[in-house]
């Protein structure tokens, strides 16, 4: 794997996009009333932010498939946990 | 006086075939650790969502009693520290230990600011009897009434159940806070090694590994902030 050095400019753009999404999170959650959909929207934005951190700050964009797979496995097992818990909660 | 042990690696350990392979193996180990971190905090998040579904109004009462401006401040502090950490990795990879050291100082300063803000938040909650342990639970309902967005919601909130929200709040932000403190310890270790000019474009695994850890701590806060303070 070639060692990819992420330039300052990319790191700055990553930071600014994360700050921008944080501002959007606060504005939509505090001042736009979507009822129960506020939670979904906030989680959707949080997932985008987490993907940006994983991709650029944690270098997964420049990394091999192995580390991507490991990270995705963590998320996949978490989703399995959430999924089955909610199936139990809704259909018991 | 003994001289400090300086660990400047110029060749790979004997059980690896190249520095490249050693680096990739070390980094992969850190990623496996990151997967376990996702799953550990994941368990707490699952608990959060199950009880949120069962006691919705209680979560609103608990969440509204937290100070979201302090939460937002801490979010910005952590995002900035993630940037300085990522940039420290960049500078180390270029062989610029001195610049990386300064960036690690900034990251550590942000971590300490985060913990100071957390101290003020925690002590405010403890003052209002909202710490759910050590016989300190004695909720000040007038305080919650003054904070909640719609007082009518309080009719559905049993103070005994409200305790559950604060158990989750202190458990999740507390475990996250412990990670920040451990992160500060790792930063101090990096400072020592950066001062000794131990890293080079061929060997920077430790900086990258601590960076990955620091970013996962940031990701956890990205989810904690809206779930605890905003929604």
Tab-separated table of C-alpha atoms in Angstrom:
chain	number	residue	atom	x	y	z
A	1	UNK	CA	0.000	0.000	0.000
A	2	UNK	CA	1.383	3.391	-0.938
A	3	UNK	CA	1.600	5.758	2.005
A	4	UNK	CA	-0.822	8.500	1.171
A	5	UNK	CA	-0.078	11.767	2.968
A	6	UNK	CA	-3.306	13.730	3.392
A	7	UNK	CA	-2.624	17.424	2.675
A	8	UNK	CA	-3.541	20.221	5.096
A	9	UNK	CA	-6.178	21.504	2.667
A	10	UNK	CA	-8.083	18.196	2.739
A	11	UNK	CA	-7.981	18.081	6.543
A	12	UNK	CA	-9.286	21.663	6.696
A	13	UNK	CA	-12.143	20.939	4.289
A	14	UNK	CA	-13.012	17.852	6.379
A	15	UNK	CA	-13.076	19.956	9.562
A	16	UNK	CA	-15.218	22.671	7.978
A	17	UNK	CA	-17.743	20.188	6.584
A	18	UNK	CA	-18.024	18.549	10.023
A	19	UNK	CA	-18.584	21.934	11.695
A	20	UNK	CA	-21.165	22.823	9.021
A	21	UNK	CA	-23.052	19.571	9.600
A	22	UNK	CA	-22.949	20.182	13.379
A	23	UNK	CA	-24.588	23.576	12.839
A	24	UNK	CA	-27.242	21.944	10.629
A	25	UNK	CA	-27.846	19.310	13.342
A	26	UNK	CA	-28.404	21.977	16.012
A	27	UNK	CA	-30.607	24.165	13.807
A	28	UNK	CA	-32.852	21.327	12.606
A	29	UNK	CA	-33.150	19.718	16.044
A	30	UNK	CA	-33.811	22.917	18.000
A	31	UNK	CA	-35.771	25.108	15.599
A	32	UNK	CA	-37.516	22.810	13.087
A	33	UNK	CA	-40.276	20.679	14.570
A	34	UNK	CA	-40.602	17.442	12.600
A	35	UNK	CA	-42.009	15.416	15.476
A	36	UNK	CA	-40.517	11.927	15.622
A	37	UNK	CA	-38.636	12.531	12.375
A	38	UNK	CA	-36.248	14.901	14.208
A	39	UNK	CA	-34.556	11.837	15.690
A	40	UNK	CA	-34.203	10.161	12.282
A	41	UNK	CA	-32.834	13.344	10.693
A	42	UNK	CA	-30.308	13.886	13.509
A	43	UNK	CA	-29.135	10.267	13.240
A	44	UNK	CA	-28.899	10.552	9.442
A	45	UNK	CA	-26.664	13.646	9.737
A	46	UNK	CA	-24.603	11.951	12.488
A	47	UNK	CA	-24.041	8.955	10.171
A	48	UNK	CA	-22.813	11.283	7.403
A	49	UNK	CA	-20.445	12.968	9.887
A	50	UNK	CA	-19.163	9.601	11.143
A	51	UNK	CA	-18.557	8.485	7.531
A	52	UNK	CA	-16.582	11.681	6.837
A	53	UNK	CA	-14.407	11.067	9.920
A	54	UNK	CA	-13.893	7.394	8.960
A	55	UNK	CA	-13.112	8.206	5.335
A	56	UNK	CA	-10.839	11.222	5.598
A	57	UNK	CA	-9.527	11.669	9.170
A	58	UNK	CA	-9.142	7.907	9.675
A	59	UNK	CA	-7.819	7.462	6.110
A	60	UNK	CA	-10.203	4.644	5.120
A	61	UNK	CA	-10.589	6.351	1.740
A	62	UNK	CA	-6.875	5.741	1.100
A	63	UNK	CA	-6.647	2.440	2.993
A	64	UNK	CA	-6.840	-1.192	1.937
A	65	UNK	CA	-9.966	-3.349	1.886
A	66	UNK	CA	-8.920	-5.202	5.054
A	67	UNK	CA	-9.287	-2.233	7.422
A	68	UNK	CA	-12.506	-1.139	5.696
A	69	UNK	CA	-13.897	-4.639	6.217
A	70	UNK	CA	-12.932	-4.620	9.905
A	71	UNK	CA	-14.655	-1.256	10.460
A	72	UNK	CA	-17.753	-2.381	8.553
A	73	UNK	CA	-17.878	-5.627	10.578
A	74	UNK	CA	-18.082	-3.573	13.778
A	75	UNK	CA	-20.983	-1.596	12.319
A	76	UNK	CA	-22.647	-4.713	10.884
A	77	UNK	CA	-22.678	-6.535	14.219
A	78	UNK	CA	-24.038	-3.393	15.863
A	79	UNK	CA	-26.882	-3.236	13.316
A	80	UNK	CA	-27.620	-6.922	13.932
A	81	UNK	CA	-27.861	-6.134	17.668
A	82	UNK	CA	-30.154	-3.115	17.078
A	83	UNK	CA	-32.249	-4.978	14.499
A	84	UNK	CA	-33.002	-8.044	16.581
A	85	UNK	CA	-33.626	-5.960	19.723
A	86	UNK	CA	-36.212	-3.902	17.860
A	87	UNK	CA	-37.847	-6.946	16.268
A	88	UNK	CA	-38.240	-8.300	19.791
A	89	UNK	CA	-39.574	-4.967	21.080
A	90	UNK	CA	-42.162	-4.469	18.300
A	91	UNK	CA	-43.429	-8.009	17.733
A	92	UNK	CA	-43.329	-9.571	21.172
B	1	UNK	CA	21.037	9.730	35.721
B	2	UNK	CA	19.941	7.268	33.123
B	3	UNK	CA	19.528	8.524	29.593
B	4	UNK	CA	16.065	8.272	28.111
B	5	UNK	CA	15.540	5.265	25.885
B	6	UNK	CA	15.128	6.486	22.355
B	7	UNK	CA	13.277	4.221	19.947
B	8	UNK	CA	14.145	5.331	16.418
B	9	UNK	CA	13.379	2.415	14.190
B	10	UNK	CA	15.260	2.083	10.954
B	11	UNK	CA	14.544	-1.547	10.246
B	12	UNK	CA	11.712	-3.993	10.810
B	13	UNK	CA	11.440	-6.418	13.754
B	14	UNK	CA	12.781	-9.870	12.966
B	15	UNK	CA	9.350	-11.503	12.790
B	16	UNK	CA	8.205	-9.219	9.960
B	17	UNK	CA	9.458	-9.245	6.404
B	18	UNK	CA	9.487	-5.454	5.903
B	19	UNK	CA	8.766	-2.189	7.713
B	20	UNK	CA	5.776	-1.840	5.431
B	21	UNK	CA	4.346	-5.155	6.611
B	22	UNK	CA	5.052	-4.324	10.258
B	23	UNK	CA	3.252	-1.010	9.882
B	24	UNK	CA	0.220	-2.566	8.199
B	25	UNK	CA	0.003	-5.304	10.859
B	26	UNK	CA	0.162	-2.777	13.705
B	27	UNK	CA	-2.450	-0.563	12.101
B	28	UNK	CA	-4.725	-3.538	11.473
B	29	UNK	CA	-4.478	-4.376	15.177
B	30	UNK	CA	-5.638	-0.855	16.043
B	31	UNK	CA	-8.546	-1.217	13.612
B	32	UNK	CA	-9.615	-4.483	15.278
B	33	UNK	CA	-9.580	-2.608	18.588
B	34	UNK	CA	-11.714	0.130	16.958
B	35	UNK	CA	-14.285	-2.493	15.916
B	36	UNK	CA	-14.548	-3.649	19.541
B	37	UNK	CA	-14.984	-0.009	20.605
B	38	UNK	CA	-17.861	0.416	18.141
B	39	UNK	CA	-19.520	-2.691	19.580
B	40	UNK	CA	-18.920	-1.724	23.237
B	41	UNK	CA	-20.487	1.707	22.888
B	42	UNK	CA	-23.012	0.134	20.522
B	43	UNK	CA	-24.421	-1.928	23.399
B	44	UNK	CA	-25.059	1.252	25.380
B	45	UNK	CA	-26.676	2.910	22.355
B	46	UNK	CA	-28.994	-0.095	21.919
B	47	UNK	CA	-30.042	0.300	25.570
B	48	UNK	CA	-30.610	4.002	24.955
B	49	UNK	CA	-32.884	3.349	21.947
B	50	UNK	CA	-34.904	0.559	23.596
B	51	UNK	CA	-35.777	2.714	26.610
B	52	UNK	CA	-36.293	5.774	24.452
B	53	UNK	CA	-38.992	3.819	22.623
B	54	UNK	CA	-40.607	2.848	25.948
B	55	UNK	CA	-40.295	6.146	27.868
B	56	UNK	CA	-40.274	8.865	25.222
B	57	UNK	CA	-41.433	11.819	27.381
B	58	UNK	CA	-38.948	10.933	30.090
B	59	UNK	CA	-36.114	11.284	27.560
B	60	UNK	CA	-37.420	14.716	26.501
B	61	UNK	CA	-37.484	15.843	30.147
B	62	UNK	CA	-33.973	14.521	30.776
B	63	UNK	CA	-32.504	15.812	27.529
B	64	UNK	CA	-34.006	19.288	27.918
B	65	UNK	CA	-32.526	19.621	31.406
B	66	UNK	CA	-29.027	19.307	29.910
B	67	UNK	CA	-27.346	22.468	28.621
B	68	UNK	CA	-27.141	21.976	24.837
B	69	UNK	CA	-24.924	25.047	24.339
B	70	UNK	CA	-22.204	23.400	26.458
B	71	UNK	CA	-22.735	20.178	24.496
B	72	UNK	CA	-22.371	22.070	21.212
B	73	UNK	CA	-19.227	23.815	22.503
B	74	UNK	CA	-17.728	20.436	23.395
B	75	UNK	CA	-18.652	19.083	19.950
B	76	UNK	CA	-16.736	21.915	18.263
B	77	UNK	CA	-13.767	21.441	20.630
B	78	UNK	CA	-13.600	17.711	19.811
B	79	UNK	CA	-13.975	18.259	16.055
B	80	UNK	CA	-11.117	20.769	16.150
B	81	UNK	CA	-8.972	18.336	18.167
B	82	UNK	CA	-9.674	15.649	15.551
B	83	UNK	CA	-8.413	18.043	12.885
B	84	UNK	CA	-5.191	18.831	14.795
B	85	UNK	CA	-4.658	15.086	15.357
B	86	UNK	CA	-5.167	14.276	11.669
B	87	UNK	CA	-2.746	17.064	10.779
B	88	UNK	CA	-0.233	15.711	13.340
B	89	UNK	CA	-0.315	12.379	11.477
B	90	UNK	CA	0.252	14.251	8.190
B	91	UNK	CA	3.274	16.118	9.595
B	92	UNK	CA	4.752	12.948	11.129
B	93	UNK	CA	4.429	11.169	7.788
B	94	UNK	CA	6.420	14.020	6.246
B	95	UNK	CA	9.081	13.487	8.947
B	96	UNK	CA	8.264	16.784	10.664
B	97	UNK	CA	8.295	15.746	14.330
B	98	UNK	CA	8.518	19.307	15.704
B	99	UNK	CA	5.360	20.481	13.885
B	100	UNK	CA	3.539	17.293	14.852
B	101	UNK	CA	4.492	17.897	18.501
B	102	UNK	CA	2.835	21.331	18.441
B	103	UNK	CA	-0.311	19.819	16.925
B	104	UNK	CA	-0.374	17.134	19.635
B	105	UNK	CA	-0.165	19.954	22.222
B	106	UNK	CA	-3.245	21.541	20.629
B	107	UNK	CA	-5.086	18.204	20.648
B	108	UNK	CA	-4.283	17.692	24.331
B	109	UNK	CA	-5.399	21.233	25.170
B	110	UNK	CA	-8.736	20.540	23.452
B	111	UNK	CA	-9.119	17.300	25.432
B	112	UNK	CA	-8.551	19.213	28.674
B	113	UNK	CA	-11.048	21.945	27.670
B	114	UNK	CA	-13.556	19.165	26.958
B	115	UNK	CA	-13.061	17.684	30.427
B	116	UNK	CA	-13.351	21.092	32.154
B	117	UNK	CA	-16.680	21.751	30.390
B	118	UNK	CA	-17.809	18.245	31.395
B	119	UNK	CA	-16.854	19.016	35.009
B	120	UNK	CA	-19.133	22.064	35.038
B	121	UNK	CA	-21.972	20.091	33.436
B	122	UNK	CA	-21.649	17.173	35.859
B	123	UNK	CA	-21.468	19.392	38.950
B	124	UNK	CA	-24.614	21.301	37.855
B	125	UNK	CA	-26.497	17.990	37.501
B	126	UNK	CA	-25.196	16.727	40.847
B	127	UNK	CA	-26.279	20.008	42.526
B	128	UNK	CA	-29.835	19.414	41.298
B	129	UNK	CA	-29.882	15.865	42.657
B	130	UNK	CA	-29.719	14.252	39.234
B	131	UNK	CA	-26.830	11.858	39.857
B	132	UNK	CA	-28.401	8.384	39.954
B	133	UNK	CA	-26.127	6.729	42.495
B	134	UNK	CA	-24.388	6.901	45.894
B	135	UNK	CA	-27.726	7.978	47.485
B	136	UNK	CA	-27.410	11.294	45.634
B	137	UNK	CA	-30.601	10.857	43.580
B	138	UNK	CA	-33.009	13.571	44.726
B	139	UNK	CA	-34.362	15.180	41.529
B	140	UNK	CA	-35.164	18.877	41.645
B	141	UNK	CA	-38.399	18.761	39.579
B	142	UNK	CA	-38.740	22.570	39.641
B	143	UNK	CA	-35.389	22.755	37.830
B	144	UNK	CA	-36.573	20.288	35.185
B	145	UNK	CA	-39.881	22.192	34.861
B	146	UNK	CA	-37.935	25.374	34.153
B	147	UNK	CA	-35.929	23.643	31.415
B	148	UNK	CA	-38.394	21.366	29.593
B	149	UNK	CA	-39.774	22.569	26.239
B	150	UNK	CA	-43.387	21.634	27.112
B	151	UNK	CA	-44.341	21.373	30.806
B	152	UNK	CA	-47.383	19.217	29.913
B	153	UNK	CA	-44.967	16.417	28.997
B	154	UNK	CA	-43.980	16.193	32.662
B	155	UNK	CA	-47.422	14.727	33.497
B	156	UNK	CA	-46.281	11.489	31.873
B	157	UNK	CA	-42.913	11.422	33.612
B	158	UNK	CA	-42.429	9.370	36.749
B	159	UNK	CA	-39.366	10.784	38.584
B	160	UNK	CA	-38.342	7.200	39.343
B	161	UNK	CA	-38.174	6.533	35.596
B	162	UNK	CA	-36.361	9.817	34.932
B	163	UNK	CA	-33.514	8.252	36.857
B	164	UNK	CA	-33.046	5.794	33.984
B	165	UNK	CA	-32.257	8.637	31.583
B	166	UNK	CA	-29.573	9.932	33.923
B	167	UNK	CA	-28.146	6.440	34.428
B	168	UNK	CA	-27.672	6.266	30.647
B	169	UNK	CA	-26.424	9.865	30.484
B	170	UNK	CA	-23.749	9.381	33.136
B	171	UNK	CA	-22.802	5.880	31.942
B	172	UNK	CA	-22.409	6.870	28.284
B	173	UNK	CA	-20.784	10.302	28.687
B	174	UNK	CA	-18.746	8.929	31.615
B	175	UNK	CA	-17.333	6.027	29.582
B	176	UNK	CA	-16.660	8.512	26.783
B	177	UNK	CA	-14.922	10.824	29.293
B	178	UNK	CA	-12.723	7.935	30.467
B	179	UNK	CA	-11.720	7.462	26.827
B	180	UNK	CA	-10.751	11.152	26.619
B	181	UNK	CA	-8.587	10.829	29.757
B	182	UNK	CA	-6.902	7.700	28.357
B	183	UNK	CA	-6.414	9.678	25.128
B	184	UNK	CA	-4.590	12.415	27.075
B	185	UNK	CA	-2.291	9.716	28.503
B	186	UNK	CA	-1.554	8.477	24.966
B	187	UNK	CA	-0.866	12.073	23.839
B	188	UNK	CA	1.698	12.489	26.641
B	189	UNK	CA	3.387	9.298	25.418
B	190	UNK	CA	3.413	10.700	21.855
B	191	UNK	CA	4.834	14.031	23.097
B	192	UNK	CA	7.769	12.240	24.691
B	193	UNK	CA	8.472	10.241	21.542
B	194	UNK	CA	8.012	13.227	19.214
B	195	UNK	CA	10.402	15.294	21.368
B	196	UNK	CA	12.983	12.520	20.937
B	197	UNK	CA	12.449	12.775	17.184
B	198	UNK	CA	11.626	9.068	17.050
B	199	UNK	CA	9.318	9.070	14.056
B	200	UNK	CA	10.149	9.202	10.378
B	201	UNK	CA	8.264	8.782	7.090
B	202	UNK	CA	9.160	5.074	7.406
B	203	UNK	CA	8.023	4.639	10.997
B	204	UNK	CA	5.028	6.531	12.376
B	205	UNK	CA	2.704	3.669	13.463
B	206	UNK	CA	2.242	4.981	17.030
B	207	UNK	CA	1.070	8.425	15.892
B	208	UNK	CA	-1.336	6.946	13.373
B	209	UNK	CA	-2.692	4.449	15.921
B	210	UNK	CA	-3.350	7.106	18.566
B	211	UNK	CA	-4.933	9.199	15.797
B	212	UNK	CA	-7.361	6.383	14.920
B	213	UNK	CA	-8.284	6.020	18.607
B	214	UNK	CA	-8.825	9.767	18.953
B	215	UNK	CA	-11.086	9.881	15.891
B	216	UNK	CA	-13.262	6.997	17.122
B	217	UNK	CA	-13.737	8.889	20.414
B	218	UNK	CA	-14.833	11.853	18.282
B	219	UNK	CA	-17.286	9.686	16.301
B	220	UNK	CA	-18.888	8.430	19.527
B	221	UNK	CA	-19.418	12.031	20.640
B	222	UNK	CA	-20.932	12.860	17.221
B	223	UNK	CA	-23.719	10.396	18.112
B	224	UNK	CA	-23.912	11.211	21.836
B	225	UNK	CA	-24.382	14.957	21.316
B	226	UNK	CA	-27.710	14.930	19.403
B	227	UNK	CA	-29.070	11.912	21.294
B	228	UNK	CA	-28.429	13.355	24.754
B	229	UNK	CA	-28.718	17.116	24.332
B	230	UNK	CA	-30.847	17.922	21.303
B	231	UNK	CA	-33.543	15.413	20.505
